[in-house]
Short mmCIF file of C-alpha atoms in Angstrom, two decimals:
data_model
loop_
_atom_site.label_atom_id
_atom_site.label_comp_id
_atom_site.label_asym_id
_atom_site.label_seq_id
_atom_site.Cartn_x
_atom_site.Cartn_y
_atom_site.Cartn_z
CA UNK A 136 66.21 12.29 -7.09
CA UNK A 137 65.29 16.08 -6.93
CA UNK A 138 62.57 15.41 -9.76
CA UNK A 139 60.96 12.55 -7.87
CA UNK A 140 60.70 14.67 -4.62
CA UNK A 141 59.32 17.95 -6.47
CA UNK A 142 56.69 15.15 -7.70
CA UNK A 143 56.03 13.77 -4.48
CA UNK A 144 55.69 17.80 -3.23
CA UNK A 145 53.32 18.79 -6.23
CA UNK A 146 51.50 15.58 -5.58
CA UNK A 147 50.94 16.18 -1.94
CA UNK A 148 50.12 19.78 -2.43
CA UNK A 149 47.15 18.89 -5.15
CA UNK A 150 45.63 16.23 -2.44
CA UNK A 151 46.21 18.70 0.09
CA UNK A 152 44.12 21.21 -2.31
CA UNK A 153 41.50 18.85 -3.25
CA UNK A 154 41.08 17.84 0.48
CA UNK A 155 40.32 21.13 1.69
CA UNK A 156 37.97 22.20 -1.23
CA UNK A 157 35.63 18.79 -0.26
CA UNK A 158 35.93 20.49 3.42
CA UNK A 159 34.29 24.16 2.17
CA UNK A 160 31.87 22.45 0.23
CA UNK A 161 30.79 19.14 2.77
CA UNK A 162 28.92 22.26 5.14
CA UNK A 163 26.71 23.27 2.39
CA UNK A 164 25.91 20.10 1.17
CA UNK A 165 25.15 18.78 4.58
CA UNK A 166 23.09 22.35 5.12
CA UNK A 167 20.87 21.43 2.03
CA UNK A 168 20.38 17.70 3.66
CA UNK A 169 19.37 18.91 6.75
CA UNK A 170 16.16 21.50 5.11
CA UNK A 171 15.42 18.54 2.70
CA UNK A 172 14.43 16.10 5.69
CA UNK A 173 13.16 18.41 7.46
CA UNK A 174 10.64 19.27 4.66
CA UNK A 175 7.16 17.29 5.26
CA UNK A 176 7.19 15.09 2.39
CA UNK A 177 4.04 14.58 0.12
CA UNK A 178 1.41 12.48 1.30
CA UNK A 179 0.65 9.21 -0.63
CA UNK A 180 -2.64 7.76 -0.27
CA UNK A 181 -2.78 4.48 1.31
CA UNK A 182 -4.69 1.43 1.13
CA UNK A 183 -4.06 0.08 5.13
CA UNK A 184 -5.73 1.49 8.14
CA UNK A 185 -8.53 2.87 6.63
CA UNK A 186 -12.14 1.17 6.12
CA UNK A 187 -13.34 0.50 2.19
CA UNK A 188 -17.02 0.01 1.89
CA UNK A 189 -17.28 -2.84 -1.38
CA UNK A 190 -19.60 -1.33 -3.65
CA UNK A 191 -19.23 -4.17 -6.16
CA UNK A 192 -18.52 -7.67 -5.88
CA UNK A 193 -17.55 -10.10 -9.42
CA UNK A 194 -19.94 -7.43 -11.23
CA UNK A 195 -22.87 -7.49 -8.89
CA UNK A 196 -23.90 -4.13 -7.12
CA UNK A 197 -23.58 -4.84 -3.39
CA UNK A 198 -25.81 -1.00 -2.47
CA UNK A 199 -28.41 -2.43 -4.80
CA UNK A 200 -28.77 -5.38 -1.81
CA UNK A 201 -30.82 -4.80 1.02
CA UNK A 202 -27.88 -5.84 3.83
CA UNK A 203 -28.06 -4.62 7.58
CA UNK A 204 -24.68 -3.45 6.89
CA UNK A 205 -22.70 -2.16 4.63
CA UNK A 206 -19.88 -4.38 3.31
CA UNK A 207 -16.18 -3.28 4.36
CA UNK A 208 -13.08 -4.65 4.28
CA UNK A 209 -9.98 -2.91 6.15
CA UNK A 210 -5.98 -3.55 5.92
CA UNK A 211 -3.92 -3.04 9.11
CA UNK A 212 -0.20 -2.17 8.44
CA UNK A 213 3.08 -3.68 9.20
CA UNK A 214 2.47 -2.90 13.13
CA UNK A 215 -0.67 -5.00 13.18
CA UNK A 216 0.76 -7.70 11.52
CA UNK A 217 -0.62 -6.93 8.05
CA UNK A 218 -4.35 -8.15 8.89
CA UNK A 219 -7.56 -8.28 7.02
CA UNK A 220 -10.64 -7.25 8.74
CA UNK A 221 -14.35 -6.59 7.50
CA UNK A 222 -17.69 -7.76 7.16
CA UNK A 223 -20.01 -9.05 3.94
CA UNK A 224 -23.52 -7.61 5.03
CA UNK A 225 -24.14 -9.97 8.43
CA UNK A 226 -20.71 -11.81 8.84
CA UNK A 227 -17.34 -10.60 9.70
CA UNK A 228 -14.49 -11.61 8.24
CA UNK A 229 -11.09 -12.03 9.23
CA UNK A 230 -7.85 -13.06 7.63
CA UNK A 231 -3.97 -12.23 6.55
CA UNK A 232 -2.65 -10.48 3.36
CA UNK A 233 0.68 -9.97 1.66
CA UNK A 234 1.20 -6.62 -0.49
CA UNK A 235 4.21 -7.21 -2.98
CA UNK A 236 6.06 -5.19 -5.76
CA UNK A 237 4.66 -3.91 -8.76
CA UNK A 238 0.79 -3.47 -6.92
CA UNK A 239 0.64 -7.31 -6.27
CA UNK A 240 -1.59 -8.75 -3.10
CA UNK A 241 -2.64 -11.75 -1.57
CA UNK A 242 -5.25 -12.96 0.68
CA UNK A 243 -4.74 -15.82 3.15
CA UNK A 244 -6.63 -18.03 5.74
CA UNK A 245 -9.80 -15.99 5.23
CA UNK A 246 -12.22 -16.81 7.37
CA UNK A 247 -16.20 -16.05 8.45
CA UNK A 248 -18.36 -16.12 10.95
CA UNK A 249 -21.29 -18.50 10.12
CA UNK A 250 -24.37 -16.42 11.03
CA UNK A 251 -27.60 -16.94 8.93
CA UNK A 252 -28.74 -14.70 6.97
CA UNK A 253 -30.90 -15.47 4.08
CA UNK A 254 -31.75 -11.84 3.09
CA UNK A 255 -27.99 -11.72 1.72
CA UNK A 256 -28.02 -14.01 -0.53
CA UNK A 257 -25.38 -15.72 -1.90
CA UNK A 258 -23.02 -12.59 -1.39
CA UNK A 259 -20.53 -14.60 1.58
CA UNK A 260 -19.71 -17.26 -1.45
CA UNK A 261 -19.68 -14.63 -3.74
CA UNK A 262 -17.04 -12.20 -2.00
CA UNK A 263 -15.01 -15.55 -0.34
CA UNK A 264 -14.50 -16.55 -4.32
CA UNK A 265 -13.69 -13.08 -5.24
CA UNK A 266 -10.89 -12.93 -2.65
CA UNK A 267 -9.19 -16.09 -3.22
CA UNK A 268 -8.56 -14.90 -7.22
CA UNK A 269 -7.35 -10.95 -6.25
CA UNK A 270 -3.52 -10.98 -6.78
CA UNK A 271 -3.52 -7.03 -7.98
CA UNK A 272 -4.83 -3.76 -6.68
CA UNK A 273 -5.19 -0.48 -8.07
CA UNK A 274 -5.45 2.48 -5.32
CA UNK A 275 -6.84 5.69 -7.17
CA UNK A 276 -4.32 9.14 -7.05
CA UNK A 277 -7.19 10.31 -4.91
CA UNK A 278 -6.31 7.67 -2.56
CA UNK A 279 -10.70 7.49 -2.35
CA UNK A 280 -11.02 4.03 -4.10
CA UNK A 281 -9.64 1.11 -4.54
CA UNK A 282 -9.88 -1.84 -6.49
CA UNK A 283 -8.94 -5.60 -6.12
CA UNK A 284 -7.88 -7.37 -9.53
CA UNK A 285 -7.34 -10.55 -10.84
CA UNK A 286 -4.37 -9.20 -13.00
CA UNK A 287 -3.45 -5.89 -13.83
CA UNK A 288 -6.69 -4.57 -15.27
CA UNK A 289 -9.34 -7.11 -14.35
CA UNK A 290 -11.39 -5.81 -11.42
CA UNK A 291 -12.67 -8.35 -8.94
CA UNK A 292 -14.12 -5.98 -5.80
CA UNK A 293 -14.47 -2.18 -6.34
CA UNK A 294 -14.61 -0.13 -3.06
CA UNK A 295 -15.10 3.28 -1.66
CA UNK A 296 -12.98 4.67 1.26
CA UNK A 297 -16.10 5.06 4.06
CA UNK A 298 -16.78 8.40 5.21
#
């Protein structure tokens, strides 16, 4: 009886022990926590809210065409509803996308205005094409271009973040 109450005592006394060393050592932990978040953290570039001029469309040189304006396309963020935005030279365009794991992204219910303009060319079936076949984008460490893919390394639009 003595020996199981000297090992209930020793018992208690090492939980009591362990216990109170977590206690010293919670502060300092929590005091590292605290200067960690309130550290800026690194800015990643990002592909949404910003304007990308197209400089190349399926392997034709859109700044070789002679278009009033220069095609863009632009991604609002979750707050906007994840939108598409933009224009191909004389129409604007408008539509949804869906940016996944692994640099995967979709286009959906693209749409145009239907202004003519026979000085662009074939470019609006050109860059409507391109868009249904992206499923992958690759955003430079610059965070200064980006590029839509069909696949991993198979680029489909090429663009320039607009200055």
């Amino acid at each position: 009886m003595k020996s199981q109450f000297f090992i209930l005592v020793v018992g208690l006394a090492l939980m009591a022990a362990c216990n109170s060393t977590s206690k010293t050592t919670a502060p300092a932990d929590t005091a590292t926590t605290k200067s960690e978040t309130t550290m800026a953290p690194k800015q990643r570039p990002s592909l949404v809210n910003r304007k990308w001029d197209i400089t190349e469309v399926s392997g034709q040189d859109v700044r070789k065409l002679r278009l009033a304006v220069t095609p863009f396309l632009r991604l609002t963020g979750e707050a906007e509803g994840f939108r598409l935005s933009g224009s191909d030279g004389c129409n604007n365009l408008m539509g949804g996308y869906d940016v996944g794991d692994h640099g995967t992204i979709s286009f959906s219910k693209v749409a145009f205005t239907r202004r003519a303009c026979p000085e662009n060319g074939d470019i609006n079936a050109i860059l409507t094409k391109a868009l249904q076949q992206v499923n992958h984008y690759t955003l430079s460490k610059d965070g200064l271009s980006l590029t839509l893919n069909k696949g991993e390394g198979n680029p489909i639009i090429k663009m320039e973040l607009a200055r």
